[in-house]
């Protein structure tokens, strides 16, 4: 039976994964189903008087811990809250504002052609001896470009490998591993950081009240991931995948190959645009340094405690990335001829919001799931009891975080959306780990390691069919099983490397980013109650 038969229900692990995953509803309706289940569980928990004694919220007069009890979501108060506060529940969902602001700039950069041209410039003239690491590095950095990395770099990598006398599918595999397997790895924070830390912020607030996320809280960690993952993907490509593929046979091509397609030289306008974009980026960086160190130090709160003085700077990074992407895109477009005037710019900004339509629907469902989880107090009770249980096991922090990585990697095979999975996991995991002295930034970092490793082997990943089509251009018999088998060594290598890096990071207690540590003091702030 051909490998491609897997897509139509072939038996075996890949067929089982595909059939099982296809039975799951769309992530939007998955949240609606979970809300229904949550309502039923909250009613039962309330009838059973499920409760927990919070270990850090002590009454100073009696010395007794406050008792947290489960609240029914079918109570009159919570029914009223659901319908009266629905607009507030949606618009106050932290990831929503973070992502939309960043995408206003990043969407313009994609539409103007900045991301695509920058990736082409980065790989097309790479020396053959370092072609693989250049493709992989550009792929990981291309995560900032979202969809553009998939539709521009991955097919281009196949063409470049073919032109270098190497197997083109190996180039596609290397690029796919860099873009998707190294999804969280990058040298700078970006859209994904705004999205995930927005969800983390919401998760912390379900238990501990007001909390402001630092979207640079994983900066050092993801930068290190870039240099850890790069040699792994390079080794797997050159030592495992390409020897396995053998010499490319032109007779197996799915259609006639145009050697120049997608690998055209940069035009004078594109070169001019890249130069202007570089100057725009330098301007934004200089502007933020001026805000940080200039008169009045607007991005430093000099009246705060030393550890909190840079909070305004961290909070400004969402706006900073918006301005950086926007001005760089405008500068590129003016040089390349893709943006003629301000009307083109506004049209591209509007188009970037059109692309976010599905995310808005998903955010509506996720926001209500997270909010109702808070109202029920179940997240708090599970976090307290879970922390007590994990504390009694005596497991070290690195073992707990390694377990989270493995769970995230397994769940990723069935639920492809990074934001959907984190919205499901974070309301329990983040507060539970905080009660054990592990920071929200560390919990987020561990999730990111697991989430990326299995992106490249699940047929449910949204771009998996597209990558299959790219491969079939060079090998008409290349099927779904072929692609999964090709990417499996990358997935195993990235998971092992990510686990080792995370364990080492925790053991050495290295900073995760500016102002972000692995460990924290157990919160003493009174948890959020369910009363309206």
XYZ file of C-alpha atoms in Angstrom:
532
model
C 0.000 0.000 0.000
C 1.349 3.440 -0.945
C 2.348 5.892 1.762
C -0.247 8.323 0.516
C -2.987 5.903 1.532
C -2.443 7.020 5.109
C -4.407 10.160 4.313
C -7.406 7.982 3.518
C -7.428 5.905 6.670
C -4.449 3.543 6.431
C -3.948 1.476 9.553
C -0.985 2.161 11.772
C 0.018 4.980 14.074
C -0.219 7.719 11.418
C -3.625 6.561 10.299
C -4.816 6.412 13.910
C -3.510 9.912 14.612
C -5.234 11.305 11.556
C -8.552 9.537 12.193
C -8.562 10.449 15.901
C -7.628 14.048 15.272
C -10.222 14.488 12.538
C -12.922 13.458 14.999
C -12.089 16.444 17.185
C -14.198 19.544 16.535
C -12.756 22.805 15.278
C -10.876 24.509 18.152
C -13.651 27.119 18.365
C -16.307 24.482 18.997
C -13.870 22.535 21.150
C -13.979 25.458 23.578
C -17.778 25.585 23.422
C -17.980 21.865 24.195
C -15.538 22.336 27.046
C -17.638 25.186 28.433
C -20.634 22.859 28.480
C -18.626 20.175 30.264
C -17.246 22.797 32.666
C -20.776 23.908 33.611
C -21.753 20.315 34.456
C -18.576 19.728 36.471
C -19.036 23.009 38.364
C -22.578 22.004 39.365
C -21.390 18.629 40.635
C -18.375 20.154 42.418
C -20.607 22.749 44.088
C -23.054 20.073 45.275
C -20.129 18.085 46.690
C -18.758 21.206 48.439
C -15.400 20.722 46.752
C -12.933 23.066 48.394
C -9.321 23.761 49.203
C -7.476 25.713 51.870
C -5.209 28.245 50.277
C -1.726 27.926 51.830
C -0.780 31.594 51.480
C -4.025 33.438 52.240
C -4.024 33.397 56.048
C -6.416 35.344 58.251
C -4.121 37.382 60.546
C -6.643 37.244 63.409
C -7.447 33.517 63.465
C -4.360 32.142 61.707
C -6.617 29.961 59.546
C -6.331 29.642 55.797
C -9.210 30.924 53.698
C -11.358 28.101 52.319
C -12.067 28.261 48.600
C -15.234 26.457 47.518
C -16.413 25.475 44.049
C -19.068 27.749 42.561
C -21.790 26.481 40.226
C -21.785 28.175 36.831
C -25.527 27.539 36.758
C -26.115 29.797 39.752
C -28.166 32.944 39.230
C -25.117 35.151 39.838
C -22.943 33.400 37.253
C -25.723 33.208 34.670
C -26.209 36.954 35.056
C -22.457 37.537 34.819
C -22.193 35.471 31.626
C -24.734 37.510 29.683
C -24.214 40.947 31.212
C -20.409 40.872 31.010
C -20.105 39.119 27.633
C -18.682 42.173 25.784
C -16.265 42.856 28.654
C -15.223 39.194 28.858
C -14.315 39.244 25.166
C -12.654 42.646 24.861
C -10.689 42.271 28.124
C -9.122 38.981 27.003
C -5.439 39.979 27.164
C -4.102 38.067 24.127
C -6.621 39.833 21.892
C -5.159 43.306 22.256
C -1.564 42.118 22.216
C -1.904 40.125 19.009
C -4.028 42.638 17.101
C -1.614 45.487 17.836
C 1.453 43.538 16.703
C -0.345 42.191 13.623
C -1.303 45.694 12.510
C 2.395 46.149 11.768
C 3.437 42.609 10.878
C 0.537 42.200 8.444
C 1.729 45.237 6.497
C 5.286 43.864 6.417
C 3.966 40.643 4.907
C 1.724 42.320 2.334
C 4.356 44.823 1.279
C 6.715 41.930 0.509
C 9.318 42.765 3.165
C 9.276 39.330 4.810
C 9.388 37.391 1.543
C 12.175 39.486 0.050
C 14.230 39.371 3.250
C 14.019 35.549 3.310
C 14.974 35.286 -0.357
C 17.913 37.610 0.209
C 18.985 35.547 3.188
C 19.188 32.169 1.451
C 19.536 32.502 -2.323
C 23.272 33.325 -2.355
C 24.235 31.084 0.573
C 27.465 29.078 -0.046
C 26.705 25.406 -0.716
C 28.747 24.219 2.251
C 26.560 26.137 4.704
C 23.333 26.042 2.710
C 21.552 23.869 5.281
C 22.241 26.009 8.384
C 21.428 29.207 6.477
C 18.065 27.801 5.373
C 17.315 26.595 8.901
C 18.333 29.874 10.557
C 16.269 31.958 8.130
C 13.382 29.568 8.774
C 13.519 30.100 12.521
C 13.875 33.862 12.156
C 11.072 33.735 9.592
C 8.637 32.823 12.360
C 8.177 36.570 12.718
C 6.671 36.470 9.227
C 4.014 33.894 10.123
C 2.455 32.527 6.895
C 5.123 34.026 4.645
C 7.774 31.667 6.020
C 5.717 28.659 4.944
C 4.705 29.854 1.495
C 7.975 31.568 0.512
C 10.940 29.954 2.219
C 9.969 26.256 2.209
C 9.416 25.849 -1.558
C 12.411 28.110 -2.219
C 14.609 25.810 -0.111
C 13.738 22.903 -2.404
C 14.768 24.924 -5.439
C 18.043 26.016 -3.819
C 18.972 22.460 -2.808
C 18.205 21.260 -6.334
C 20.356 24.021 -7.831
C 23.182 22.974 -5.485
C 22.982 19.360 -6.723
C 21.319 18.145 -3.531
C 17.997 16.407 -2.974
C 15.279 19.093 -3.070
C 13.043 17.281 -0.555
C 15.908 17.527 1.961
C 15.816 21.296 1.533
C 12.050 21.365 2.057
C 12.412 19.179 5.167
C 15.154 21.390 6.624
C 13.141 24.551 6.031
C 9.967 22.978 7.437
C 11.866 21.858 10.540
C 13.261 25.375 11.006
C 9.994 27.231 10.437
C 7.625 24.879 12.248
C 9.751 22.646 14.498
C 11.667 25.705 15.674
C 8.429 27.670 15.896
C 9.317 29.294 19.218
C 13.018 29.782 18.538
C 14.075 33.276 17.497
C 16.590 35.979 18.273
C 13.910 38.512 19.223
C 10.394 38.308 20.668
C 7.520 38.645 18.231
C 3.880 37.849 17.570
C 4.001 34.463 19.305
C 5.377 36.016 22.497
C 2.553 38.569 22.542
C -0.003 35.805 22.004
C 1.284 33.284 24.556
C 2.111 35.785 27.282
C -1.313 37.346 26.878
C -2.794 33.931 27.684
C -0.309 33.477 30.548
C -1.351 36.830 31.972
C -5.003 35.786 31.869
C -4.137 32.476 33.560
C -2.321 34.181 36.434
C -5.202 36.592 36.953
C -7.698 33.726 37.278
C -6.094 32.998 40.659
C -3.905 35.859 41.834
C -5.589 38.972 40.479
C -3.883 41.769 38.546
C -0.733 40.688 36.734
C 1.107 42.272 33.821
C 2.908 39.935 31.457
C 6.393 40.718 30.216
C 6.458 39.671 26.549
C 10.251 39.725 26.703
C 10.095 37.159 29.505
C 11.402 34.344 27.275
C 13.820 36.428 25.193
C 17.059 34.811 26.390
C 15.469 31.355 26.354
C 14.176 31.511 22.762
C 17.467 33.020 21.566
C 19.315 30.079 23.125
C 16.806 27.705 21.497
C 17.829 29.113 18.122
C 21.455 28.096 18.627
C 20.562 24.753 20.227
C 18.084 23.721 17.536
C 20.197 24.900 14.584
C 22.906 22.183 14.816
C 20.255 19.538 15.572
C 18.312 20.270 12.382
C 21.566 20.649 10.412
C 22.817 17.244 11.595
C 19.520 15.468 10.959
C 19.274 16.944 7.452
C 22.810 16.221 6.279
C 23.488 12.977 8.152
C 20.106 11.247 8.329
C 17.491 12.601 5.926
C 19.514 13.369 2.797
C 21.404 10.017 2.810
C 18.046 8.275 3.296
C 16.534 10.117 0.332
C 19.494 9.312 -1.902
C 20.130 10.996 -5.252
C 17.177 12.859 -6.689
C 15.715 11.284 -9.813
C 14.219 13.819 -12.236
C 11.843 11.160 -13.615
C 10.016 11.153 -10.251
C 9.166 14.856 -10.460
C 5.464 15.618 -10.243
C 5.748 18.152 -13.074
C 8.306 19.949 -15.182
C 10.838 21.795 -13.053
C 11.595 25.433 -13.748
C 15.034 25.947 -12.230
C 14.592 29.669 -11.842
C 11.087 29.652 -10.414
C 11.036 31.351 -7.042
C 14.808 31.977 -7.117
C 14.910 35.165 -9.132
C 17.512 37.787 -8.315
C 16.450 40.742 -6.228
C 15.410 43.768 -8.240
C 16.942 47.182 -7.703
C 13.687 48.256 -6.064
C 13.764 45.325 -3.638
C 17.365 46.059 -2.695
C 16.484 49.707 -2.144
C 13.499 48.665 -0.053
C 15.622 46.408 2.160
C 18.123 49.198 2.756
C 15.344 51.601 3.717
C 13.757 48.982 5.970
C 17.094 48.502 7.735
C 17.330 52.234 8.389
C 13.761 52.257 9.701
C 14.566 49.424 12.112
C 17.621 51.299 13.368
C 15.460 54.388 13.867
C 12.916 52.502 16.016
C 15.682 50.894 18.087
C 17.318 54.300 18.618
C 13.946 55.827 19.526
C 13.327 53.179 22.195
C 16.821 53.665 23.599
C 16.079 57.391 23.806
C 12.827 56.658 25.648
C 14.757 54.335 27.947
C 17.727 56.549 28.771
C 16.766 60.034 27.541
C 15.419 62.973 29.532
C 12.653 61.932 31.877
C 13.302 58.222 31.218
C 9.643 57.613 30.171
C 10.167 53.852 29.967
C 11.721 53.567 33.434
C 9.696 53.917 36.616
C 12.376 55.357 38.882
C 9.952 55.540 41.821
C 9.336 51.777 41.824
C 11.343 49.037 43.502
C 14.563 48.196 41.620
C 13.158 44.914 40.276
C 10.061 46.715 38.887
C 11.658 49.827 37.424
C 11.828 48.399 33.897
C 8.205 47.265 33.815
C 7.143 50.182 31.583
C 9.835 49.171 29.086
C 8.655 45.553 29.002
C 5.048 46.651 28.623
C 5.997 48.999 25.768
C 7.441 46.192 23.638
C 4.055 45.331 22.119
C 3.753 48.870 20.809
C 7.430 48.857 19.920
C 7.131 45.815 17.686
C 4.028 47.315 16.060
C 5.961 50.469 15.169
C 9.053 48.529 14.072
C 7.136 46.295 11.664
C 5.004 49.162 10.385
C 7.806 51.635 9.663
C 10.083 48.933 8.212
C 7.258 47.785 5.924
C 6.454 51.325 4.845
C 10.118 52.048 4.162
C 10.506 48.811 2.193
C 7.309 49.382 0.241
C 8.334 52.905 -0.746
C 11.608 51.590 -2.156
C 10.235 48.428 -3.778
C 7.160 50.173 -5.191
C 4.627 48.069 -3.297
C 3.381 51.031 -1.234
C 2.671 54.200 -3.195
C 0.990 56.325 -0.557
C -0.620 56.296 2.860
C -3.830 54.857 1.397
C -1.970 51.692 0.407
C -0.609 51.467 3.931
C -4.073 51.761 5.490
C -5.441 49.197 3.038
C -2.721 46.720 4.041
C -3.404 47.334 7.733
C -7.082 46.625 7.079
C -6.154 43.460 5.200
C -4.054 42.227 8.111
C -7.126 42.518 10.337
C -9.155 40.497 7.813
C -6.636 37.695 8.245
C -7.305 37.765 11.984
C -11.030 37.021 11.567
C -10.711 33.375 12.593
C -8.525 34.314 15.552
C -11.205 36.737 16.753
C -13.787 33.948 16.734
C -11.364 31.621 18.544
C -10.532 34.339 21.075
C -14.234 34.861 21.809
C -14.662 31.184 22.702
C -11.346 30.948 24.592
C -12.045 34.140 26.565
C -15.317 32.759 27.884
C -13.793 29.397 28.740
C -11.009 31.060 30.755
C -13.409 33.491 32.442
C -15.920 30.796 33.407
C -13.112 28.608 34.706
C -12.233 31.520 36.992
C -15.830 32.048 38.144
C -16.153 28.370 39.079
C -13.022 28.467 41.299
C -12.144 25.045 39.866
C -8.850 26.314 38.470
C -7.830 27.617 41.862
C -8.876 24.423 43.659
C -7.097 22.228 41.127
C -4.001 24.409 41.307
C -3.857 24.264 45.117
C -4.526 20.530 45.331
C -2.265 19.822 42.395
C 0.535 21.840 43.959
C 0.077 19.976 47.251
C 0.252 16.638 45.442
C 3.296 17.552 43.367
C 4.991 19.016 46.428
C 4.431 15.773 48.315
C 6.103 13.764 45.538
C 9.377 15.596 46.083
C 9.966 15.882 42.332
C 12.495 18.569 41.419
C 11.384 21.522 39.305
C 13.204 20.260 36.213
C 11.262 16.977 36.319
C 7.921 18.794 36.576
C 8.767 21.039 33.644
C 10.040 18.092 31.590
C 6.675 16.403 32.150
C 4.882 19.539 30.898
C 7.030 19.503 27.758
C 6.123 15.877 27.018
C 2.400 16.460 27.655
C 2.420 19.542 25.410
C 4.186 17.616 22.659
C 1.648 14.772 22.801
C -1.345 17.118 22.897
C 0.054 19.007 19.913
C -0.444 15.910 17.735
C -4.205 16.296 18.142
C -4.728 20.046 18.660
C -2.551 22.060 16.296
C -3.245 25.607 17.468
C -0.562 26.843 19.881
C -2.901 29.425 21.409
C -5.793 26.965 21.787
C -3.621 24.435 23.642
C -2.135 27.040 25.946
C -5.569 28.502 26.684
C -6.623 24.995 27.742
C -3.552 24.167 29.823
C -2.480 27.470 31.353
C -5.392 28.157 33.758
C -4.311 25.144 35.825
C -0.613 24.730 35.024
C 0.518 28.326 35.537
C -1.048 28.929 39.004
C -0.112 25.410 40.133
C 3.540 25.957 39.255
C 3.473 29.423 40.834
C 2.370 27.834 44.107
C 5.466 25.644 43.813
C 7.694 28.680 43.246
C 8.066 28.311 39.451
C 7.489 31.513 37.495
C 4.831 32.041 34.780
C 7.655 32.784 32.343
C 9.205 29.362 32.984
C 5.865 27.605 32.577
C 5.387 29.377 29.249
C 8.894 28.477 28.093
C 8.384 24.792 28.883
C 5.108 24.742 26.973
C 6.777 26.312 23.929
C 9.434 23.599 23.789
C 6.844 20.823 23.685
C 4.508 22.647 21.322
C 7.084 23.100 18.555
C 8.681 19.654 18.582
C 5.698 17.734 17.194
C 4.340 20.390 14.834
C 6.157 18.730 11.958
C 4.804 15.179 12.315
C 1.078 15.668 12.764
C -1.189 15.579 9.694
C -3.505 17.937 11.585
C -0.996 20.792 11.433
C -2.640 23.354 9.151
C 0.331 23.605 6.750
C 1.074 19.869 6.632
C -0.910 19.313 3.384
C 0.820 22.315 1.786
C 4.271 20.920 2.622
C 3.171 17.605 1.109
C 2.302 19.387 -2.137
C 5.724 21.069 -2.179
C 7.362 17.639 -1.816
C 5.201 16.069 -4.510
C 6.463 18.643 -6.944
C 9.818 16.852 -6.759
C 8.536 13.337 -6.085
C 5.046 12.523 -7.351
C 4.848 9.392 -5.153
C 5.715 11.219 -1.932
C 2.765 10.629 0.422
C 1.577 11.655 3.831
C 3.388 8.772 5.504
C 6.566 9.684 3.613
C 6.430 13.227 4.935
C 5.718 12.148 8.526
C 8.523 9.564 8.395
C 10.917 12.171 6.982
C 10.115 14.667 9.718
C 10.065 12.190 12.631
C 13.877 12.283 13.218
C 13.689 16.078 13.412
C 10.842 15.874 15.932
C 12.708 13.407 18.144
C 15.924 15.429 17.945
C 14.186 18.723 18.758
C 12.278 17.184 21.672
C 15.425 15.663 23.186
C 17.404 18.879 22.678
C 14.559 20.974 24.107
C 14.256 18.748 27.159
C 18.004 18.838 27.782
C 18.115 22.607 27.367
C 15.171 23.173 29.702
C 16.565 20.875 32.392
C 19.943 22.577 32.190
C 18.342 26.019 32.303
C 16.385 25.153 35.448
C 19.300 23.453 37.202
C 21.570 26.438 36.501
C 18.741 28.895 37.299
C 19.536 31.091 34.304
C 17.475 34.221 33.552
C 14.759 33.591 30.942
C 14.665 37.175 29.779
C 15.032 40.716 31.120
C 13.481 40.695 34.557
C 12.305 37.064 34.258
C 13.644 34.182 36.333
C 13.001 30.454 36.520
C 11.890 30.621 40.150
C 9.799 33.074 42.128
C 8.549 33.577 45.635
C 5.278 31.773 46.294
C 2.569 34.438 45.834
C 1.026 35.799 49.009
C -1.665 37.866 47.301
C -5.167 36.706 48.115
C -6.607 34.678 45.238
C -9.504 35.850 43.120
C -12.868 34.767 44.484
C -15.854 33.643 42.456
C -18.279 36.228 43.834
C -19.424 38.743 41.248
